[in-house]
Every structure is written in structure tokens, then in C-alpha cells.
């Protein structure tokens, strides 16, 4: 009888171990990774998928080949709506600069590239992919999750601020060509761009309009993370007047922020990378040290 009882207890322990490991595997956020040849020495890039609220979101992961201990995480939020105009290899090549500076970089292609129709129910839905991307970083052994920064361009700048507003824990943020007023952006864009915006936001003034609720100009008090705002003087997508107005609001609410304007700079500061990259790195390093 004792032998039977002992065998039964061993069986129960085995079943418990199997259930534990199956559950642990199911809870893993990172679903897949595939190395991508990018032709940049010293770094390795992957095309990934990760789980966000039950949907597999496509994204990118790039890191230095040589790592001495854990590295800080840099979450990179690209601009644009819908499919990226860049291939994974080209985008990873662009991200390689930040990896070569000593960061593990994660980037999302966003939910609209994974779901047939994007149907948000609350403001968190617009940035859920970014919030869950940080969870991927916590699963990487060589990432120091307590040291996280975020860099966003255009729409990605807006999503970076929205992630902070949703209490995402980061040490510092840098925003390039950020969008402070969503409705104003919509009204100044040509029809094709308006249609892209409508895919995410609906029409301004519609039954489910998110333009006011999600506009950073209406919740500057919630952006309590050190934020570097970079903008081009000749930005034709987000006029520099909007950026100046938003910077004034931010500086009036907090003493955590810095605004830098680039003469003759366009929306993405494409011709000013050598100028703004050291500015971004200095900002990140300063606040990571703190």
C-alpha cells in the first residue's frame, strides 16, 4: 500500500511539473525570432513576433554581438500608419546605430499589421503593443529591465508619450517630430494621409472619436518622465508652431524636459542625424545614471 501511495505521489509531482512548464511556456511573450542578415558588423538582428493581448505582433530585435553584462533596453517606436515602407533588413540596419552604442533595441510593427481590423475600446489599446514590447525585454537574460529608455518618431513619438501616460516605467524619452494635437494634424493632411489616420482614430467628431482624449496637449501633467523634444524648423507634417506650443506647456508643468529645434530640419530630421543622435544619447545616459 505504501508503495502504491508513493508511486501515486510521484505521479502527482510529475503532472504538476508538466503543468507548471506548459503554463510558463504559454505565458512567454516572445513567440518567435528569426535572424535577419543586415550587413552591419558587430550587431545581430532578428525579425520577431510577440504576444500582445492574444495577438501575435510583428517586430524587430537588434543587439551588439559582444555584451559585457546586462545592457539597457531601448524601445524604438517608428512613425507611420499601416505597413512600414522599409524591409526588416533595412530597418534593422537603421536601428543598428543604437545597438552599437550599447543598447538592446526592440521595435514594433504595431497591431494594425497583425489584425484585419483595428477596433480599440480604450486608450490603452492604441499603445498596448508598446507596453507589451517591454515585457519581451524582461525575458531577455542580457537586458537590465530596470534601465529602459524610449525613442519615438512622429506617430512613434506620440505613442511614446502615450505609453508614459499609461504608466510605463522608463528612465527617459526622446521624441522626434512628435504629434501634440491629433485633430490639428488630421486637418492639415492630404486626403490619402487622412484616410490612414482614420484607420486608427476614426473620423474627427464621429461616434467614437479619440482625437481629443489621446492628444498629448490635453494631459501634459501626466508626462512626468524626462522628455527630450526634437523638432525641425521646416517640418511640414507637424508645424514647428505646434511643437513650440507643446514644449511651452510641458515646461510650464514640469522641470524635466528639454526642447531643441533644428534650423532647416524636416519632419524626420533626416539630414540632421549626426547632430541629434549625440543629443539623444547624452539625454539617455544622463538619466540612466540617475
PDB file of C-alpha atoms in Angstrom:
ATOM      1  CA  UNK A   1       0.000   0.000   0.000  1.00  0.00           C
ATOM      2  CA  UNK A   2       2.828   2.354   0.908  1.00  0.00           C
ATOM      3  CA  UNK A   3       4.498   1.614  -2.419  1.00  0.00           C
ATOM      4  CA  UNK A   4       1.287   2.442  -4.271  1.00  0.00           C
ATOM      5  CA  UNK A   5       0.889   5.670  -2.301  1.00  0.00           C
ATOM      6  CA  UNK A   6       4.489   6.633  -3.004  1.00  0.00           C
ATOM      7  CA  UNK A   7       4.098   5.938  -6.709  1.00  0.00           C
ATOM      8  CA  UNK A   8       0.904   7.996  -6.777  1.00  0.00           C
ATOM      9  CA  UNK A   9       2.639  10.956  -5.098  1.00  0.00           C
ATOM     10  CA  UNK A  10       5.483  10.753  -7.615  1.00  0.00           C
ATOM     11  CA  UNK A  11       2.909  10.743 -10.424  1.00  0.00           C
ATOM     12  CA  UNK A  12       1.192  13.832  -8.975  1.00  0.00           C
ATOM     13  CA  UNK A  13       4.535  15.649  -8.742  1.00  0.00           C
ATOM     14  CA  UNK A  14       5.272  14.757 -12.358  1.00  0.00           C
ATOM     15  CA  UNK A  15       1.889  16.057 -13.525  1.00  0.00           C
ATOM     16  CA  UNK A  16       2.392  19.244 -11.505  1.00  0.00           C
ATOM     17  CA  UNK A  17       5.804  19.818 -13.065  1.00  0.00           C
ATOM     18  CA  UNK A  18       4.408  19.302 -16.573  1.00  0.00           C
ATOM     19  CA  UNK A  19       1.554  21.744 -15.940  1.00  0.00           C
ATOM     20  CA  UNK A  20       3.977  24.299 -14.499  1.00  0.00           C
ATOM     21  CA  UNK A  21       6.307  24.193 -17.503  1.00  0.00           C
ATOM     22  CA  UNK A  22       3.451  24.240 -20.009  1.00  0.00           C
ATOM     23  CA  UNK A  23       1.902  27.251 -18.281  1.00  0.00           C
ATOM     24  CA  UNK A  24       5.272  29.002 -18.171  1.00  0.00           C
ATOM     25  CA  UNK A  25       5.760  28.381 -21.876  1.00  0.00           C
ATOM     26  CA  UNK A  26       2.270  29.651 -22.688  1.00  0.00           C
ATOM     27  CA  UNK A  27       2.909  32.851 -20.722  1.00  0.00           C
ATOM     28  CA  UNK A  28       6.062  33.686 -22.652  1.00  0.00           C
ATOM     29  CA  UNK A  29       5.553  36.969 -24.500  1.00  0.00           C
ATOM     30  CA  UNK A  30       8.227  36.432 -27.178  1.00  0.00           C
ATOM     31  CA  UNK A  31       6.711  33.941 -29.621  1.00  0.00           C
ATOM     32  CA  UNK A  32       9.326  33.620 -32.359  1.00  0.00           C
ATOM     33  CA  UNK A  33      12.594  35.031 -33.653  1.00  0.00           C
ATOM     34  CA  UNK A  34      14.436  34.649 -36.943  1.00  0.00           C
ATOM     35  CA  UNK A  35      17.862  36.101 -37.590  1.00  0.00           C
ATOM     36  CA  UNK A  36      17.976  38.602 -40.465  1.00  0.00           C
ATOM     37  CA  UNK A  37      21.126  39.335 -42.466  1.00  0.00           C
ATOM     38  CA  UNK A  38      21.667  43.103 -42.266  1.00  0.00           C
ATOM     39  CA  UNK A  39      25.307  43.502 -43.268  1.00  0.00           C
ATOM     40  CA  UNK A  40      26.344  45.583 -40.257  1.00  0.00           C
ATOM     41  CA  UNK A  41      29.395  44.229 -38.400  1.00  0.00           C
ATOM     42  CA  UNK A  42      29.190  43.927 -34.634  1.00  0.00           C
ATOM     43  CA  UNK A  43      25.416  43.561 -34.308  1.00  0.00           C
ATOM     44  CA  UNK A  44      22.808  40.842 -34.812  1.00  0.00           C
ATOM     45  CA  UNK A  45      19.205  41.479 -35.818  1.00  0.00           C
ATOM     46  CA  UNK A  46      16.065  39.380 -35.621  1.00  0.00           C
ATOM     47  CA  UNK A  47      12.563  39.529 -37.010  1.00  0.00           C
ATOM     48  CA  UNK A  48      10.266  38.591 -34.116  1.00  0.00           C
ATOM     49  CA  UNK A  49       6.667  38.068 -33.139  1.00  0.00           C
ATOM     50  CA  UNK A  50       5.380  38.635 -29.623  1.00  0.00           C
ATOM     51  CA  UNK A  51       2.067  38.233 -27.851  1.00  0.00           C
ATOM     52  CA  UNK A  52       0.011  41.314 -27.099  1.00  0.00           C
ATOM     53  CA  UNK A  53      -3.432  40.671 -25.693  1.00  0.00           C
ATOM     54  CA  UNK A  54      -3.759  37.430 -27.630  1.00  0.00           C
ATOM     55  CA  UNK A  55      -2.460  38.768 -30.974  1.00  0.00           C
ATOM     56  CA  UNK A  56       0.956  37.963 -32.432  1.00  0.00           C
ATOM     57  CA  UNK A  57       2.554  41.310 -33.246  1.00  0.00           C
ATOM     58  CA  UNK A  58       5.495  41.526 -35.680  1.00  0.00           C
ATOM     59  CA  UNK A  59       8.564  43.379 -34.505  1.00  0.00           C
ATOM     60  CA  UNK A  60      12.349  43.679 -34.534  1.00  0.00           C
ATOM     61  CA  UNK A  61      15.154  42.956 -32.101  1.00  0.00           C
ATOM     62  CA  UNK A  62      18.772  44.026 -32.516  1.00  0.00           C
ATOM     63  CA  UNK A  63      21.713  43.809 -30.142  1.00  0.00           C
ATOM     64  CA  UNK A  64      25.514  44.019 -30.042  1.00  0.00           C
ATOM     65  CA  UNK A  65      27.410  40.809 -30.702  1.00  0.00           C
ATOM     66  CA  UNK A  66      29.643  41.395 -27.695  1.00  0.00           C
ATOM     67  CA  UNK A  67      27.999  42.177 -24.373  1.00  0.00           C
ATOM     68  CA  UNK A  68      29.736  42.643 -21.053  1.00  0.00           C
ATOM     69  CA  UNK A  69      26.961  42.093 -18.538  1.00  0.00           C
ATOM     70  CA  UNK A  70      23.399  43.339 -18.870  1.00  0.00           C
ATOM     71  CA  UNK A  71      22.600  46.238 -21.206  1.00  0.00           C
ATOM     72  CA  UNK A  72      19.890  48.894 -21.033  1.00  0.00           C
ATOM     73  CA  UNK A  73      16.789  48.426 -23.186  1.00  0.00           C
ATOM     74  CA  UNK A  74      15.889  50.952 -25.893  1.00  0.00           C
ATOM     75  CA  UNK A  75      12.318  50.749 -27.189  1.00  0.00           C
ATOM     76  CA  UNK A  76      12.137  52.290 -30.664  1.00  0.00           C
ATOM     77  CA  UNK A  77       8.730  53.495 -31.893  1.00  0.00           C
ATOM     78  CA  UNK A  78       8.626  54.183 -35.617  1.00  0.00           C
ATOM     79  CA  UNK A  79       6.306  56.585 -37.391  1.00  0.00           C
ATOM     80  CA  UNK A  80       3.630  55.941 -39.997  1.00  0.00           C
ATOM     81  CA  UNK A  81       0.359  54.030 -40.119  1.00  0.00           C
ATOM     82  CA  UNK A  82      -0.036  50.553 -41.565  1.00  0.00           C
ATOM     83  CA  UNK A  83       2.784  48.644 -43.188  1.00  0.00           C
ATOM     84  CA  UNK A  84       6.282  50.025 -42.871  1.00  0.00           C
ATOM     85  CA  UNK A  85       7.830  51.198 -46.126  1.00  0.00           C
ATOM     86  CA  UNK A  86      11.094  49.554 -45.025  1.00  0.00           C
ATOM     87  CA  UNK A  87      12.034  45.896 -45.144  1.00  0.00           C
ATOM     88  CA  UNK A  88      13.092  44.249 -41.900  1.00  0.00           C
ATOM     89  CA  UNK A  89      16.704  44.210 -43.074  1.00  0.00           C
ATOM     90  CA  UNK A  90      16.739  47.927 -43.899  1.00  0.00           C
ATOM     91  CA  UNK A  91      15.012  48.922 -40.694  1.00  0.00           C
ATOM     92  CA  UNK A  92      17.341  46.764 -38.629  1.00  0.00           C
ATOM     93  CA  UNK A  93      20.254  48.439 -40.371  1.00  0.00           C
ATOM     94  CA  UNK A  94      18.884  51.822 -39.288  1.00  0.00           C
ATOM     95  CA  UNK A  95      18.447  50.579 -35.726  1.00  0.00           C
ATOM     96  CA  UNK A  96      21.966  49.158 -35.629  1.00  0.00           C
ATOM     97  CA  UNK A  97      23.396  52.562 -34.672  1.00  0.00           C
ATOM     98  CA  UNK A  98      21.677  52.438 -31.290  1.00  0.00           C
ATOM     99  CA  UNK A  99      22.709  48.819 -30.714  1.00  0.00           C
ATOM    100  CA  UNK A 100      26.335  49.735 -31.426  1.00  0.00           C
ATOM    101  CA  UNK A 101      26.075  52.362 -28.674  1.00  0.00           C
ATOM    102  CA  UNK A 102      25.403  49.610 -26.140  1.00  0.00           C
ATOM    103  CA  UNK A 103      21.629  49.120 -26.164  1.00  0.00           C
ATOM    104  CA  UNK A 104      19.406  46.151 -26.816  1.00  0.00           C
ATOM    105  CA  UNK A 105      16.795  47.594 -29.188  1.00  0.00           C
ATOM    106  CA  UNK A 106      13.208  46.378 -29.579  1.00  0.00           C
ATOM    107  CA  UNK A 107      10.742  47.809 -32.106  1.00  0.00           C
ATOM    108  CA  UNK A 108       7.132  47.029 -33.012  1.00  0.00           C
ATOM    109  CA  UNK A 109       5.394  46.995 -36.396  1.00  0.00           C
ATOM    110  CA  UNK A 110       2.148  47.691 -34.498  1.00  0.00           C
ATOM    111  CA  UNK A 111      -1.169  45.931 -34.219  1.00  0.00           C
ATOM    112  CA  UNK A 112      -2.702  47.131 -37.479  1.00  0.00           C
ATOM    113  CA  UNK A 113      -0.179  44.926 -39.280  1.00  0.00           C
ATOM    114  CA  UNK A 114      -1.406  41.845 -37.412  1.00  0.00           C
ATOM    115  CA  UNK A 115      -5.186  42.265 -37.179  1.00  0.00           C
ATOM    116  CA  UNK A 116      -7.652  42.524 -40.054  1.00  0.00           C
ATOM    117  CA  UNK A 117      -9.430  45.420 -38.364  1.00  0.00           C
ATOM    118  CA  UNK A 118      -8.223  47.573 -35.505  1.00  0.00           C
ATOM    119  CA  UNK A 119     -11.078  48.152 -33.044  1.00  0.00           C
ATOM    120  CA  UNK A 120      -9.872  49.970 -29.909  1.00  0.00           C
ATOM    121  CA  UNK A 121     -12.031  50.002 -26.793  1.00  0.00           C
ATOM    122  CA  UNK A 122      -9.910  52.250 -24.608  1.00  0.00           C
ATOM    123  CA  UNK A 123      -6.839  54.433 -24.879  1.00  0.00           C
ATOM    124  CA  UNK A 124      -4.529  51.637 -23.770  1.00  0.00           C
ATOM    125  CA  UNK A 125      -5.401  49.721 -26.952  1.00  0.00           C
ATOM    126  CA  UNK A 126      -3.562  52.332 -29.031  1.00  0.00           C
ATOM    127  CA  UNK A 127      -0.294  51.696 -27.232  1.00  0.00           C
ATOM    128  CA  UNK A 128      -0.740  48.145 -25.929  1.00  0.00           C
ATOM    129  CA  UNK A 129       1.832  46.830 -28.434  1.00  0.00           C
ATOM    130  CA  UNK A 130       4.487  49.134 -26.978  1.00  0.00           C
ATOM    131  CA  UNK A 131       3.569  48.315 -23.375  1.00  0.00           C
ATOM    132  CA  UNK A 132       3.838  44.586 -24.107  1.00  0.00           C
ATOM    133  CA  UNK A 133       7.064  45.042 -26.056  1.00  0.00           C
ATOM    134  CA  UNK A 134       8.788  45.975 -22.821  1.00  0.00           C
ATOM    135  CA  UNK A 135       7.697  42.600 -21.437  1.00  0.00           C
ATOM    136  CA  UNK A 136       9.771  40.989 -24.197  1.00  0.00           C
ATOM    137  CA  UNK A 137      12.778  42.816 -22.786  1.00  0.00           C
ATOM    138  CA  UNK A 138      12.166  41.288 -19.353  1.00  0.00           C
ATOM    139  CA  UNK A 139      12.510  37.828 -20.917  1.00  0.00           C
ATOM    140  CA  UNK A 140      15.981  38.514 -22.343  1.00  0.00           C
ATOM    141  CA  UNK A 141      18.742  37.452 -19.945  1.00  0.00           C
ATOM    142  CA  UNK A 142      21.167  40.157 -21.073  1.00  0.00           C
ATOM    143  CA  UNK A 143      18.736  43.083 -20.617  1.00  0.00           C
ATOM    144  CA  UNK A 144      18.669  45.200 -17.477  1.00  0.00           C
ATOM    145  CA  UNK A 145      14.916  45.863 -17.363  1.00  0.00           C
ATOM    146  CA  UNK A 146      15.410  48.485 -14.660  1.00  0.00           C
ATOM    147  CA  UNK A 147      17.245  50.645 -17.218  1.00  0.00           C
ATOM    148  CA  UNK A 148      14.853  51.412 -20.072  1.00  0.00           C
ATOM    149  CA  UNK A 149      14.644  54.360 -22.469  1.00  0.00           C
ATOM    150  CA  UNK A 150      12.325  55.078 -25.381  1.00  0.00           C
ATOM    151  CA  UNK A 151      12.815  56.835 -28.728  1.00  0.00           C
ATOM    152  CA  UNK A 152       9.882  57.733 -30.985  1.00  0.00           C
ATOM    153  CA  UNK A 153       9.468  59.395 -34.372  1.00  0.00           C
ATOM    154  CA  UNK A 154       6.271  61.188 -35.433  1.00  0.00           C
ATOM    155  CA  UNK A 155       3.437  58.760 -34.596  1.00  0.00           C
ATOM    156  CA  UNK A 156       6.018  56.827 -32.591  1.00  0.00           C
ATOM    157  CA  UNK A 157       6.726  59.974 -30.590  1.00  0.00           C
ATOM    158  CA  UNK A 158       3.040  60.282 -29.774  1.00  0.00           C
ATOM    159  CA  UNK A 159       2.929  56.595 -28.789  1.00  0.00           C
ATOM    160  CA  UNK A 160       5.965  57.088 -26.567  1.00  0.00           C
ATOM    161  CA  UNK A 161       4.185  59.848 -24.674  1.00  0.00           C
ATOM    162  CA  UNK A 162       1.009  57.778 -24.513  1.00  0.00           C
ATOM    163  CA  UNK A 163       2.979  54.861 -23.049  1.00  0.00           C
ATOM    164  CA  UNK A 164       4.309  57.173 -20.321  1.00  0.00           C
ATOM    165  CA  UNK A 165       0.770  58.440 -19.720  1.00  0.00           C
ATOM    166  CA  UNK A 166      -0.238  54.785 -19.256  1.00  0.00           C
ATOM    167  CA  UNK A 167       2.407  54.449 -16.520  1.00  0.00           C
ATOM    168  CA  UNK A 168       5.038  52.565 -18.493  1.00  0.00           C
ATOM    169  CA  UNK A 169       8.225  52.654 -16.421  1.00  0.00           C
ATOM    170  CA  UNK A 170      11.087  54.223 -18.383  1.00  0.00           C
ATOM    171  CA  UNK A 171      14.022  56.379 -17.329  1.00  0.00           C
ATOM    172  CA  UNK A 172      13.871  58.855 -20.222  1.00  0.00           C
ATOM    173  CA  UNK A 173      12.130  59.525 -23.538  1.00  0.00           C
ATOM    174  CA  UNK A 174      13.247  61.248 -26.750  1.00  0.00           C
ATOM    175  CA  UNK A 175      10.618  62.402 -29.257  1.00  0.00           C
ATOM    176  CA  UNK A 176      11.441  63.487 -32.819  1.00  0.00           C
ATOM    177  CA  UNK A 177       8.729  65.286 -34.775  1.00  0.00           C
ATOM    178  CA  UNK A 178       6.155  64.298 -32.161  1.00  0.00           C
ATOM    179  CA  UNK A 179       2.421  64.902 -32.630  1.00  0.00           C
ATOM    180  CA  UNK A 180       0.905  67.001 -29.818  1.00  0.00           C
ATOM    181  CA  UNK A 181      -2.514  67.699 -31.393  1.00  0.00           C
ATOM    182  CA  UNK A 182      -4.055  64.814 -33.347  1.00  0.00           C
ATOM    183  CA  UNK A 183      -7.031  66.700 -34.754  1.00  0.00           C
ATOM    184  CA  UNK A 184      -4.870  69.548 -35.999  1.00  0.00           C
ATOM    185  CA  UNK A 185      -2.596  67.014 -37.668  1.00  0.00           C
ATOM    186  CA  UNK A 186      -5.570  65.391 -39.396  1.00  0.00           C
ATOM    187  CA  UNK A 187      -6.952  68.682 -40.683  1.00  0.00           C
ATOM    188  CA  UNK A 188      -3.649  69.692 -42.292  1.00  0.00           C
ATOM    189  CA  UNK A 189      -3.013  66.419 -44.151  1.00  0.00           C
ATOM    190  CA  UNK A 190      -3.942  65.452 -47.739  1.00  0.00           C
ATOM    191  CA  UNK A 191      -6.826  63.019 -48.199  1.00  0.00           C
ATOM    192  CA  UNK A 192      -4.682  59.831 -48.524  1.00  0.00           C
ATOM    193  CA  UNK A 193      -2.977  60.570 -45.206  1.00  0.00           C
ATOM    194  CA  UNK A 194      -6.303  61.414 -43.576  1.00  0.00           C
ATOM    195  CA  UNK A 195      -7.599  58.011 -44.636  1.00  0.00           C
ATOM    196  CA  UNK A 196      -4.611  56.337 -42.996  1.00  0.00           C
ATOM    197  CA  UNK A 197      -5.246  58.242 -39.778  1.00  0.00           C
ATOM    198  CA  UNK A 198      -8.917  57.260 -39.895  1.00  0.00           C
ATOM    199  CA  UNK A 199      -7.886  53.599 -39.871  1.00  0.00           C
ATOM    200  CA  UNK A 200      -6.671  54.136 -36.330  1.00  0.00           C
ATOM    201  CA  UNK A 201      -8.674  57.044 -34.972  1.00  0.00           C
ATOM    202  CA  UNK A 202     -11.946  57.134 -36.880  1.00  0.00           C
ATOM    203  CA  UNK A 203     -13.165  60.462 -38.228  1.00  0.00           C
ATOM    204  CA  UNK A 204     -12.928  63.571 -36.022  1.00  0.00           C
ATOM    205  CA  UNK A 205     -16.279  64.169 -34.387  1.00  0.00           C
ATOM    206  CA  UNK A 206     -17.529  60.659 -35.146  1.00  0.00           C
ATOM    207  CA  UNK A 207     -19.350  58.374 -32.718  1.00  0.00           C
ATOM    208  CA  UNK A 208     -16.057  57.013 -31.454  1.00  0.00           C
ATOM    209  CA  UNK A 209     -13.587  59.837 -31.860  1.00  0.00           C
ATOM    210  CA  UNK A 210     -10.298  59.561 -29.976  1.00  0.00           C
ATOM    211  CA  UNK A 211      -8.679  62.762 -31.224  1.00  0.00           C
ATOM    212  CA  UNK A 212      -9.086  64.852 -28.084  1.00  0.00           C
ATOM    213  CA  UNK A 213      -8.695  62.106 -25.486  1.00  0.00           C
ATOM    214  CA  UNK A 214      -5.416  60.903 -26.947  1.00  0.00           C
ATOM    215  CA  UNK A 215      -3.836  64.275 -27.774  1.00  0.00           C
ATOM    216  CA  UNK A 216      -0.808  64.941 -25.509  1.00  0.00           C
ATOM    217  CA  UNK A 217      -1.658  68.662 -25.262  1.00  0.00           C
ATOM    218  CA  UNK A 218      -4.569  67.642 -23.011  1.00  0.00           C
ATOM    219  CA  UNK A 219      -2.565  65.628 -20.464  1.00  0.00           C
ATOM    220  CA  UNK A 220       0.883  67.204 -20.176  1.00  0.00           C
ATOM    221  CA  UNK A 221       0.605  66.814 -16.409  1.00  0.00           C
ATOM    222  CA  UNK A 222       0.845  63.042 -16.858  1.00  0.00           C
ATOM    223  CA  UNK A 223       4.150  63.136 -18.754  1.00  0.00           C
ATOM    224  CA  UNK A 224       6.349  63.003 -15.673  1.00  0.00           C
ATOM    225  CA  UNK A 225       9.359  61.278 -17.273  1.00  0.00           C
ATOM    226  CA  UNK A 226      12.375  63.283 -18.547  1.00  0.00           C
ATOM    227  CA  UNK A 227      11.452  64.045 -22.163  1.00  0.00           C
ATOM    228  CA  UNK A 228      13.707  65.380 -24.904  1.00  0.00           C
ATOM    229  CA  UNK A 229      11.698  67.017 -27.723  1.00  0.00           C
ATOM    230  CA  UNK A 230      13.461  67.467 -31.074  1.00  0.00           C
ATOM    231  CA  UNK A 231      11.785  69.215 -33.993  1.00  0.00           C
ATOM    232  CA  UNK A 232      12.640  70.545 -37.426  1.00  0.00           C
ATOM    233  CA  UNK A 233      12.051  74.209 -38.171  1.00  0.00           C
ATOM    234  CA  UNK A 234      10.663  73.289 -41.599  1.00  0.00           C
ATOM    235  CA  UNK A 235       8.552  70.325 -40.554  1.00  0.00           C
ATOM    236  CA  UNK A 236       5.609  70.298 -42.984  1.00  0.00           C
ATOM    237  CA  UNK A 237       3.783  67.429 -41.267  1.00  0.00           C
ATOM    238  CA  UNK A 238       3.754  68.738 -37.710  1.00  0.00           C
ATOM    239  CA  UNK A 239       4.337  72.513 -37.986  1.00  0.00           C
ATOM    240  CA  UNK A 240       7.005  73.843 -35.683  1.00  0.00           C
ATOM    241  CA  UNK A 241       4.475  76.199 -34.069  1.00  0.00           C
ATOM    242  CA  UNK A 242       2.705  73.167 -32.608  1.00  0.00           C
ATOM    243  CA  UNK A 243       5.961  71.814 -31.242  1.00  0.00           C
ATOM    244  CA  UNK A 244       6.833  75.154 -29.640  1.00  0.00           C
ATOM    245  CA  UNK A 245       3.390  75.406 -28.062  1.00  0.00           C
ATOM    246  CA  UNK A 246       3.631  71.889 -26.675  1.00  0.00           C
ATOM    247  CA  UNK A 247       7.147  72.495 -25.353  1.00  0.00           C
ATOM    248  CA  UNK A 248       5.894  75.583 -23.508  1.00  0.00           C
ATOM    249  CA  UNK A 249       3.070  73.557 -21.953  1.00  0.00           C
ATOM    250  CA  UNK A 250       5.480  70.854 -20.881  1.00  0.00           C
ATOM    251  CA  UNK A 251       7.983  73.258 -19.416  1.00  0.00           C
ATOM    252  CA  UNK A 252       5.193  75.043 -17.550  1.00  0.00           C
ATOM    253  CA  UNK A 253       4.075  71.779 -15.969  1.00  0.00           C
ATOM    254  CA  UNK A 254       7.420  70.115 -15.196  1.00  0.00           C
ATOM    255  CA  UNK A 255      11.126  70.899 -14.991  1.00  0.00           C
ATOM    256  CA  UNK A 256      12.063  67.558 -16.571  1.00  0.00           C
ATOM    257  CA  UNK A 257      12.084  68.467 -20.232  1.00  0.00           C
ATOM    258  CA  UNK A 258      14.248  69.921 -22.977  1.00  0.00           C
ATOM    259  CA  UNK A 259      13.254  71.254 -26.405  1.00  0.00           C
ATOM    260  CA  UNK A 260      15.709  71.501 -29.302  1.00  0.00           C
ATOM    261  CA  UNK A 261      14.845  72.968 -32.690  1.00  0.00           C
ATOM    262  CA  UNK A 262      16.871  72.328 -35.846  1.00  0.00           C
ATOM    263  CA  UNK A 263      17.186  75.014 -38.492  1.00  0.00           C
ATOM    264  CA  UNK A 264      16.013  73.743 -41.900  1.00  0.00           C
ATOM    265  CA  UNK A 265      15.081  70.416 -40.332  1.00  0.00           C
ATOM    266  CA  UNK A 266      12.279  68.352 -41.887  1.00  0.00           C
ATOM    267  CA  UNK A 267       9.736  66.079 -40.203  1.00  0.00           C
ATOM    268  CA  UNK A 268      12.080  63.191 -39.509  1.00  0.00           C
ATOM    269  CA  UNK A 269      15.247  65.302 -39.184  1.00  0.00           C
ATOM    270  CA  UNK A 270      16.625  63.047 -41.906  1.00  0.00           C
ATOM    271  CA  UNK A 271      19.561  65.340 -42.706  1.00  0.00           C
ATOM    272  CA  UNK A 272      20.379  66.037 -39.072  1.00  0.00           C
ATOM    273  CA  UNK A 273      21.093  62.563 -37.700  1.00  0.00           C
ATOM    274  CA  UNK A 274      24.734  63.356 -36.877  1.00  0.00           C
ATOM    275  CA  UNK A 275      23.522  66.351 -34.874  1.00  0.00           C
ATOM    276  CA  UNK A 276      20.627  64.848 -32.953  1.00  0.00           C
ATOM    277  CA  UNK A 277      21.979  61.329 -32.286  1.00  0.00           C
ATOM    278  CA  UNK A 278      24.595  62.531 -29.739  1.00  0.00           C
ATOM    279  CA  UNK A 279      21.902  64.733 -28.171  1.00  0.00           C
ATOM    280  CA  UNK A 280      19.659  61.705 -27.696  1.00  0.00           C
ATOM    281  CA  UNK A 281      22.464  59.534 -26.348  1.00  0.00           C
ATOM    282  CA  UNK A 282      23.561  62.210 -23.872  1.00  0.00           C
ATOM    283  CA  UNK A 283      19.966  62.559 -22.675  1.00  0.00           C
ATOM    284  CA  UNK A 284      19.584  58.824 -22.172  1.00  0.00           C
ATOM    285  CA  UNK A 285      22.926  58.349 -20.458  1.00  0.00           C
ATOM    286  CA  UNK A 286      22.334  61.295 -18.143  1.00  0.00           C
ATOM    287  CA  UNK A 287      19.061  59.878 -16.855  1.00  0.00           C
ATOM    288  CA  UNK A 288      20.159  56.251 -16.811  1.00  0.00           C
ATOM    289  CA  UNK A 289      22.967  57.282 -14.469  1.00  0.00           C
ATOM    290  CA  UNK A 290      20.428  58.824 -12.121  1.00  0.00           C
TER     291      UNK A 290
END
